[in-house]
XYZ file of C-alpha atoms in Angstrom:
529
model
C -17.870 -21.933 1.016
C -15.641 -21.470 -1.830
C -12.186 -22.193 -0.533
C -9.837 -21.161 -4.035
C -6.653 -19.454 -3.621
C -5.879 -16.697 -5.524
C -2.288 -14.862 -6.017
C -1.541 -11.963 -5.287
C -0.093 -12.214 -9.427
C -3.168 -14.036 -10.980
C -6.193 -11.054 -8.953
C -5.637 -8.772 -11.344
C -5.117 -5.855 -8.984
C -1.275 -5.070 -9.315
C 0.415 -3.526 -11.720
C 3.346 -5.698 -14.047
C 6.823 -3.984 -11.905
C 5.020 -6.091 -8.546
C 4.256 -9.264 -10.396
C 7.112 -9.286 -12.031
C 9.022 -8.366 -8.471
C 6.770 -11.583 -7.216
C 8.055 -13.631 -10.168
C 11.535 -12.853 -9.159
C 11.869 -11.697 -12.645
C 16.003 -11.403 -13.850
C 16.000 -7.554 -14.736
C 14.736 -6.722 -11.666
C 17.187 -8.229 -9.946
C 19.802 -5.397 -9.363
C 16.992 -3.274 -8.248
C 16.840 -4.900 -4.696
C 18.772 -7.222 -2.299
C 17.426 -10.258 -0.956
C 13.848 -11.081 -2.026
C 11.540 -12.160 0.798
C 11.813 -15.640 2.389
C 12.929 -16.861 5.954
C 16.137 -17.735 5.065
C 17.481 -13.775 3.595
C 15.941 -12.741 6.643
C 19.350 -14.343 8.259
C 21.336 -13.154 5.607
C 20.401 -9.401 6.182
C 20.527 -8.851 10.490
C 24.115 -10.643 10.230
C 24.524 -7.823 7.781
C 22.216 -5.087 9.170
C 24.183 -5.886 12.473
C 27.909 -5.185 11.577
C 26.972 -1.750 10.293
C 24.134 0.023 12.146
C 26.170 1.276 15.135
C 25.150 1.049 18.613
C 25.227 4.709 19.777
C 22.255 4.654 17.364
C 20.246 1.985 19.244
C 20.641 4.515 22.298
C 19.896 7.745 20.603
C 16.345 5.838 18.912
C 15.070 3.981 22.701
C 15.117 7.802 24.226
C 13.560 9.522 21.245
C 10.795 6.783 21.629
C 10.502 7.037 25.282
C 9.909 10.700 24.887
C 7.740 9.991 21.854
C 5.611 8.422 24.624
C 5.434 10.283 27.627
C 2.184 11.161 26.452
C 1.022 8.340 26.228
C 0.107 4.797 29.071
C 1.951 2.454 26.286
C 1.655 -1.862 26.912
C 3.771 -3.269 28.834
C 5.283 -5.633 25.841
C 5.337 -2.081 24.069
C 7.735 -0.568 26.732
C 9.726 -3.888 27.093
C 9.835 -3.418 23.012
C 11.464 -0.147 22.997
C 14.304 -1.378 25.517
C 15.309 -4.436 23.237
C 16.029 -1.861 20.600
C 19.212 -1.311 22.617
C 20.793 -3.955 21.760
C 22.466 -4.920 19.353
C 21.155 -8.279 18.370
C 17.567 -6.722 18.020
C 15.967 -5.686 15.082
C 12.997 -3.728 13.124
C 10.447 -4.731 10.583
C 8.963 -1.953 9.139
C 5.679 -0.619 7.237
C 4.585 2.994 7.116
C 1.587 5.080 6.461
C -0.192 8.667 6.280
C -1.962 9.773 9.282
C -5.235 8.879 8.148
C -8.133 10.108 10.008
C -9.719 7.279 11.665
C -7.336 5.055 9.743
C -8.826 6.143 6.279
C -9.030 2.730 4.276
C -8.814 -1.346 5.960
C -5.022 -1.428 4.835
C -3.728 0.407 7.399
C -4.923 -2.652 9.410
C -3.717 -5.140 7.120
C 0.176 -3.263 6.890
C 0.851 -3.575 10.642
C -0.814 -7.116 11.529
C 1.296 -8.168 8.665
C 4.775 -6.573 10.303
C 3.808 -8.077 13.373
C 3.212 -11.198 12.128
C 5.698 -11.034 10.743
C 8.220 -10.656 13.685
C 5.952 -13.158 15.719
C 7.415 -15.730 12.560
C 11.315 -14.460 12.790
C 11.291 -14.553 16.182
C 10.084 -18.220 15.998
C 12.821 -19.230 13.148
C 16.097 -17.069 15.113
C 15.491 -17.290 18.452
C 18.066 -15.161 19.480
C 17.344 -12.128 18.039
C 14.606 -9.912 19.402
C 12.635 -8.570 16.438
C 10.299 -5.632 16.539
C 7.089 -4.248 14.983
C 7.618 -0.638 13.741
C 4.965 1.366 12.307
C 6.764 4.921 11.354
C 3.813 7.773 10.581
C 4.443 9.798 8.107
C 3.596 12.862 10.066
C 6.148 15.309 8.171
C 3.637 15.006 5.066
C 1.456 17.871 3.976
C -1.376 15.895 1.212
C -3.525 16.856 3.386
C -6.440 16.195 1.163
C -5.435 12.640 0.555
C -5.734 11.933 4.929
C -8.331 13.656 5.848
C -11.618 11.593 4.962
C -12.758 8.217 5.864
C -15.291 5.952 4.809
C -17.976 4.783 6.200
C -20.205 2.357 5.032
C -20.317 4.052 1.529
C -20.494 7.732 2.699
C -17.891 10.123 3.320
C -16.725 11.136 6.680
C -14.574 14.783 6.202
C -12.738 16.796 7.770
C -13.099 20.298 6.237
C -10.586 22.312 6.896
C -6.977 23.308 5.257
C -3.243 22.570 6.306
C -0.540 24.558 4.921
C 2.880 22.602 6.816
C 4.021 18.899 7.960
C 0.734 17.341 9.008
C 1.326 15.432 11.750
C 1.758 19.276 13.558
C -1.526 20.003 12.786
C -4.249 21.053 15.130
C -7.154 18.900 15.601
C -10.091 21.886 16.042
C -12.795 20.473 14.055
C -12.874 17.218 14.391
C -15.887 17.426 17.628
C -17.599 18.490 14.317
C -16.688 14.940 12.410
C -17.418 12.881 16.048
C -20.607 14.101 15.660
C -21.323 13.470 11.920
C -19.497 9.955 12.611
C -21.874 9.059 15.959
C -25.247 9.530 13.980
C -24.059 7.080 10.968
C -22.619 4.050 14.178
C -26.059 4.549 15.801
C -26.615 2.748 18.863
C -24.916 -0.600 20.782
C -21.777 -1.524 22.557
C -19.525 -1.529 19.573
C -21.202 1.901 18.180
C -20.311 3.107 21.608
C -16.544 1.460 22.084
C -15.944 3.616 18.033
C -17.451 6.665 19.406
C -15.130 6.976 22.222
C -12.116 5.531 20.278
C -12.202 8.225 17.817
C -13.028 11.024 21.137
C -10.228 9.471 23.330
C -7.860 9.539 19.709
C -9.413 13.187 18.415
C -10.210 15.463 20.398
C -8.446 14.985 23.896
C -4.961 15.549 21.518
C -3.595 18.728 20.937
C -2.571 17.302 17.379
C -3.312 14.406 14.363
C 0.411 13.097 15.469
C -0.228 12.818 19.285
C -4.433 11.557 17.871
C -2.707 9.268 15.761
C -0.434 7.290 17.828
C -2.920 7.034 20.472
C -5.203 5.126 17.719
C -2.585 3.291 16.742
C -1.568 2.412 20.342
C -5.085 1.714 21.207
C -5.403 -0.997 18.792
C -1.875 -2.554 18.432
C -0.252 -1.583 22.037
C -1.382 -5.304 23.101
C 0.816 -6.791 19.674
C 3.971 -4.633 21.031
C 4.155 -2.021 18.157
C 6.324 0.292 18.833
C 5.437 3.933 16.814
C 7.558 6.350 15.104
C 7.981 10.003 14.598
C 10.393 11.514 12.647
C 9.718 14.487 13.407
C 11.825 14.590 15.728
C 15.532 16.771 16.543
C 17.291 14.221 18.309
C 16.617 11.328 15.577
C 17.172 13.885 12.878
C 20.600 14.292 14.109
C 21.543 11.140 12.697
C 20.570 12.035 9.570
C 22.842 15.075 9.420
C 25.723 13.661 7.262
C 22.763 12.342 4.722
C 20.989 15.810 4.672
C 24.672 17.741 4.462
C 25.636 15.136 1.123
C 22.470 15.899 -0.587
C 22.304 19.419 -0.046
C 26.305 19.555 -1.523
C 26.575 16.909 -3.717
C 22.992 15.978 -4.625
C 24.097 12.543 -4.974
C 19.643 11.595 -4.368
C 19.165 12.786 -8.099
C 21.937 10.837 -10.444
C 21.301 7.449 -8.561
C 17.771 7.542 -8.383
C 18.009 8.012 -12.095
C 20.424 5.363 -12.947
C 17.617 2.947 -11.161
C 14.700 4.416 -13.229
C 16.401 3.637 -16.791
C 16.240 0.204 -15.707
C 12.384 0.809 -14.889
C 11.675 2.356 -17.858
C 9.171 -0.188 -19.329
C 7.296 0.225 -16.461
C 5.622 3.403 -15.442
C 7.877 5.149 -12.475
C 6.502 6.245 -9.989
C 8.997 9.157 -8.622
C 11.070 11.635 -10.218
C 13.659 12.875 -7.541
C 14.562 16.643 -8.152
C 17.968 17.671 -7.693
C 17.374 18.365 -4.189
C 15.241 16.282 -2.509
C 14.329 18.244 0.876
C 12.077 20.106 2.253
C 11.904 22.806 4.503
C 9.677 22.607 7.474
C 8.157 24.444 10.633
C 4.701 24.213 12.066
C 2.895 26.489 9.127
C 5.725 25.369 6.695
C 6.526 22.550 4.199
C 8.765 24.082 0.629
C 10.756 22.740 -1.815
C 15.168 24.177 -0.617
C 16.314 24.707 -3.919
C 19.750 25.440 -5.078
C 20.099 28.353 -7.961
C 23.191 30.601 -8.660
C 25.230 29.336 -5.794
C 22.227 30.498 -3.177
C 19.956 27.550 -1.681
C 16.395 29.086 -1.315
C 13.356 27.884 0.161
C 10.673 27.708 -2.838
C 7.581 30.087 -2.293
C 9.702 32.043 0.605
C 11.892 34.532 1.470
C 14.064 32.386 2.548
C 17.858 31.731 0.713
C 21.574 30.665 2.270
C 24.877 30.943 1.145
C 26.454 26.981 1.632
C 28.271 27.522 4.977
C 24.518 29.418 6.220
C 22.316 26.182 5.225
C 24.832 23.869 6.592
C 24.678 25.876 10.139
C 21.437 25.823 10.269
C 21.569 22.122 9.721
C 23.658 21.716 12.274
C 22.017 24.035 14.727
C 18.156 23.177 13.463
C 18.213 19.795 11.718
C 14.325 19.117 12.070
C 13.666 22.157 9.722
C 15.057 19.743 6.987
C 12.684 16.932 5.385
C 13.418 14.372 3.514
C 10.616 13.418 0.445
C 10.171 10.607 -1.263
C 13.181 9.786 -2.456
C 15.078 10.810 1.365
C 12.851 9.218 3.466
C 13.396 5.858 3.082
C 17.305 6.292 3.766
C 15.751 8.049 6.564
C 14.354 5.437 8.055
C 17.066 2.960 7.543
C 19.219 5.078 8.895
C 17.838 5.119 12.309
C 16.104 1.968 12.038
C 18.115 -1.607 13.114
C 15.392 -2.019 10.051
C 15.531 -5.484 8.284
C 12.531 -4.802 5.851
C 9.991 -2.436 4.708
C 6.373 -3.907 4.230
C 4.515 -1.611 2.005
C 1.763 -1.263 -0.548
C 2.371 -2.862 -4.475
C 2.968 1.750 -5.012
C 5.264 2.116 -2.238
C 7.152 -0.923 -3.531
C 7.805 0.706 -6.869
C 9.194 3.399 -5.818
C 11.611 1.304 -3.228
C 13.063 -0.646 -5.914
C 14.439 2.902 -7.816
C 16.870 3.205 -4.494
C 18.589 -0.039 -4.074
C 21.985 2.130 -6.039
C 21.518 5.604 -4.115
C 20.996 3.351 -0.305
C 25.151 1.847 -1.796
C 26.530 5.563 -2.746
C 25.748 6.102 0.950
C 26.675 2.769 2.647
C 23.620 1.966 3.719
C 21.897 -2.011 4.269
C 19.014 -1.881 1.911
C 16.036 -3.056 3.397
C 14.190 -6.586 2.062
C 10.720 -5.740 0.224
C 7.903 -7.711 1.667
C 4.243 -6.599 -0.497
C 2.061 -6.425 2.762
C -0.561 -8.834 2.745
C -4.097 -8.203 0.476
C -7.834 -8.951 2.078
C -11.132 -9.334 0.832
C -13.553 -9.780 3.724
C -17.014 -10.954 3.463
C -19.851 -12.263 5.736
C -21.424 -15.535 6.060
C -24.367 -14.212 4.482
C -21.874 -13.182 1.393
C -20.301 -16.272 1.489
C -23.663 -18.378 1.075
C -24.946 -16.354 -1.805
C -21.850 -16.862 -3.333
C -22.762 -20.672 -3.557
C -25.650 -20.201 -4.573
C -24.658 -18.232 -7.153
C -22.187 -21.216 -8.532
C -19.305 -18.567 -8.561
C -16.140 -18.887 -7.376
C -13.576 -15.745 -5.023
C -11.537 -16.121 -7.921
C -15.015 -15.724 -10.098
C -15.881 -12.043 -7.824
C -12.199 -11.214 -8.722
C -13.331 -10.736 -12.486
C -14.158 -7.830 -14.014
C -17.529 -7.228 -13.923
C -18.244 -7.364 -17.177
C -15.889 -10.740 -18.090
C -17.276 -12.121 -15.450
C -21.067 -11.963 -16.337
C -20.356 -13.076 -19.784
C -18.711 -16.166 -18.742
C -22.178 -16.892 -16.133
C -23.975 -16.605 -19.817
C -22.357 -19.039 -21.334
C -22.516 -20.798 -18.372
C -25.805 -20.819 -17.740
C -27.234 -20.775 -21.734
C -28.451 -24.425 -23.245
C -26.170 -23.579 -26.104
C -22.678 -23.394 -27.147
C -22.608 -18.826 -27.367
C -19.064 -19.273 -29.082
C -18.854 -18.412 -32.526
C -15.181 -19.614 -32.455
C -15.597 -22.975 -34.397
C -17.279 -21.432 -36.824
C -14.600 -18.350 -37.408
C -12.344 -20.693 -38.044
C -14.566 -23.274 -40.218
C -14.473 -19.853 -42.255
C -11.306 -18.381 -42.297
C -10.512 -22.755 -43.914
C -12.807 -21.925 -47.092
C -11.203 -18.752 -47.292
C -7.748 -20.133 -47.240
C -9.148 -22.283 -50.178
C -10.466 -19.077 -52.083
C -7.445 -17.176 -51.556
C -5.331 -20.393 -52.974
C -7.718 -19.913 -56.068
C -7.023 -16.283 -56.084
C -3.900 -16.680 -56.250
C -3.698 -18.940 -59.504
C -6.050 -16.456 -61.169
C -6.339 -12.404 -61.082
C -4.422 -10.719 -58.296
C -7.674 -8.086 -58.628
C -9.614 -11.265 -57.095
C -7.049 -11.524 -53.922
C -8.521 -8.784 -52.949
C -11.687 -9.651 -54.037
C -11.467 -12.431 -51.236
C -9.749 -10.873 -48.624
C -12.328 -8.132 -48.118
C -15.363 -10.632 -48.510
C -13.354 -12.736 -45.282
C -13.167 -9.842 -43.522
C -17.254 -8.596 -43.669
C -18.123 -12.753 -43.108
C -16.246 -12.702 -40.254
C -17.725 -9.246 -38.666
C -21.339 -10.556 -39.939
C -20.786 -14.107 -37.076
C -19.311 -11.190 -34.754
C -22.286 -9.252 -34.805
C -24.304 -12.480 -34.851
C -22.738 -13.860 -31.007
C -23.097 -10.320 -29.413
C -26.663 -10.315 -30.497
C -26.527 -13.384 -29.218
C -25.431 -13.340 -26.144
C -27.400 -9.708 -25.151
C -30.511 -11.930 -25.906
C -29.217 -14.740 -23.488
C -28.554 -12.147 -20.510
C -31.830 -10.904 -21.035
C -33.143 -14.672 -20.141
C -30.997 -14.416 -16.827
C -31.203 -11.423 -16.225
C -32.323 -11.626 -12.444
C -29.163 -14.163 -11.821
C -26.773 -11.900 -13.444
C -28.367 -9.422 -11.711
C -28.199 -10.999 -7.919
C -24.222 -11.220 -9.332
C -23.003 -8.362 -9.979
C -25.166 -6.438 -6.916
C -23.240 -9.091 -4.980
C -19.745 -8.407 -6.308
C -20.907 -4.618 -6.288
C -20.741 -5.077 -2.447
C -17.216 -7.156 -2.154
C -15.373 -4.776 -4.449
C -17.055 -0.741 -3.475
C -17.119 1.394 -7.030
C -15.486 -2.199 -8.819
C -12.441 -1.264 -6.405
C -10.151 -2.980 -4.011
C -12.331 -3.460 -0.729
C -9.167 -2.394 1.439
C -8.800 0.945 -0.408
C -12.339 2.176 0.528
C -13.813 0.944 3.358
C -12.704 1.701 7.311
C -12.534 -0.740 9.951
C -14.735 0.723 11.162
C -17.800 -0.782 10.068
C -16.715 -3.959 10.338
C -15.629 -3.523 13.876
C -19.135 -2.913 14.189
C -20.559 -5.998 13.327
C -18.142 -8.380 14.250
C -16.025 -6.418 16.623
C -12.918 -8.139 18.110
C -13.347 -10.636 15.830
C -11.758 -8.791 12.811
C -8.576 -8.370 14.504
C -8.569 -12.034 15.762
C -9.008 -13.528 12.697
C -6.253 -11.015 10.839
C -4.174 -12.081 12.921
C -5.068 -15.336 12.812
C -4.543 -15.919 9.117
C -2.434 -13.472 7.484
C 1.149 -14.677 6.758
C 3.064 -12.464 5.259
C 5.698 -14.395 3.085
C 2.694 -15.803 1.560
C 1.826 -14.275 -1.914
C -1.786 -14.744 -1.439
C -5.028 -12.999 -1.618
C -6.418 -13.320 1.700
C -10.794 -13.898 1.903
C -11.566 -14.161 5.440
C -15.232 -15.102 6.214
C -16.713 -13.277 9.098
């Protein structure tokens, strides 16, 4: 069975910004605080310990106890919430949208990365406690991004409308989704477990936040995962000074704009607004705009003077919701956090924020790229061997892979590079002669060179196509296998839902993830189940 190592940088699936970050490129160093190494975590926790108020720990723990009242948390989770009150306890955090039934596979990889890192840190620094955190994005409103999941290439969708923060959305209509899903699952104990899990999460809870908390707790509670809902009045109270600063001085816009200048050679993920806050109620999530000395809530008749909006903030902090620019600051203000674990897109916008954190006097967390995984069956691994493929091969672009294999299968050389180089040398000799005769002859030589090289390239392509026909059966099997492992020629972890793997492998899936994922290794994991 192939056992080659695929680095994130070599996988072909990460942007230049993320590969440069992983390679610790000098030009990016001003945009992050500490690179994720085991040694740097000791420095990070010493700094965070100095500037995270003890009073915030009490508020956080009390808020979490209230949020967990509707659940029966595992003992280890209860203990972790209690540990948050102690000054030697720190968190490792990931965040994710409230995707229906967890959405794509990488939801699991994020949380396993967080849990495994807390274990690694506890082993390295036994005098400290490390609590794994899943931050639910309950205040998001991008419902179209989360109202479905894919099961064996079929889209299971929740067809309804949403206008406010998704965490407050009623679970109405999910009984029909369960009915459709259960038909796809078929019979068997694993199918029943998945059906029961969906029913318990979504049909026995009133809103999406409660359903997602139940679901994440059911899957990861035994590992001590603590689930945080930031849509909480007591937690928002801790953030009031920073919201006030944003309303009055709009600091985030200026500071993030400074960072985007350093990132101009990359595609910028997030562009800041002048005020990076929303106003939210159950069915409203609209931007707060400052125009002509007045604060307005976009697409509504609500408007406030400076004193009025500050009074509203003091009375109802839960109505002020940070957007993608402000939310990381909110998270780091209320948590004794050391590290944020996220995907490439998330890390890209975090890299815009260090200067903003500095202006707010909040410690910027260590940024760690989450683990990535390719899941394969034993049968698929055996096919890989028979087709003489490596795991690195199947990460290639499909056309490149097929061309490479044709070259290997062929009994003769399909690459005309040698002939092209010989032709170029001949024309260099002709050009030297031409320069000593007539200038017009030089142009004729160059034109003929271009024509001859083009002819060789065309012959090369025709020969490759002919050889592909000769090896059509093998190439088809290679393409089919790659399509299985990379649905839609995209990463499996961005498409498939955990349920299709649980259906066949039940608890082995999570067990293998916990056994094999090493968060501080920059390596794409291939796990054969």
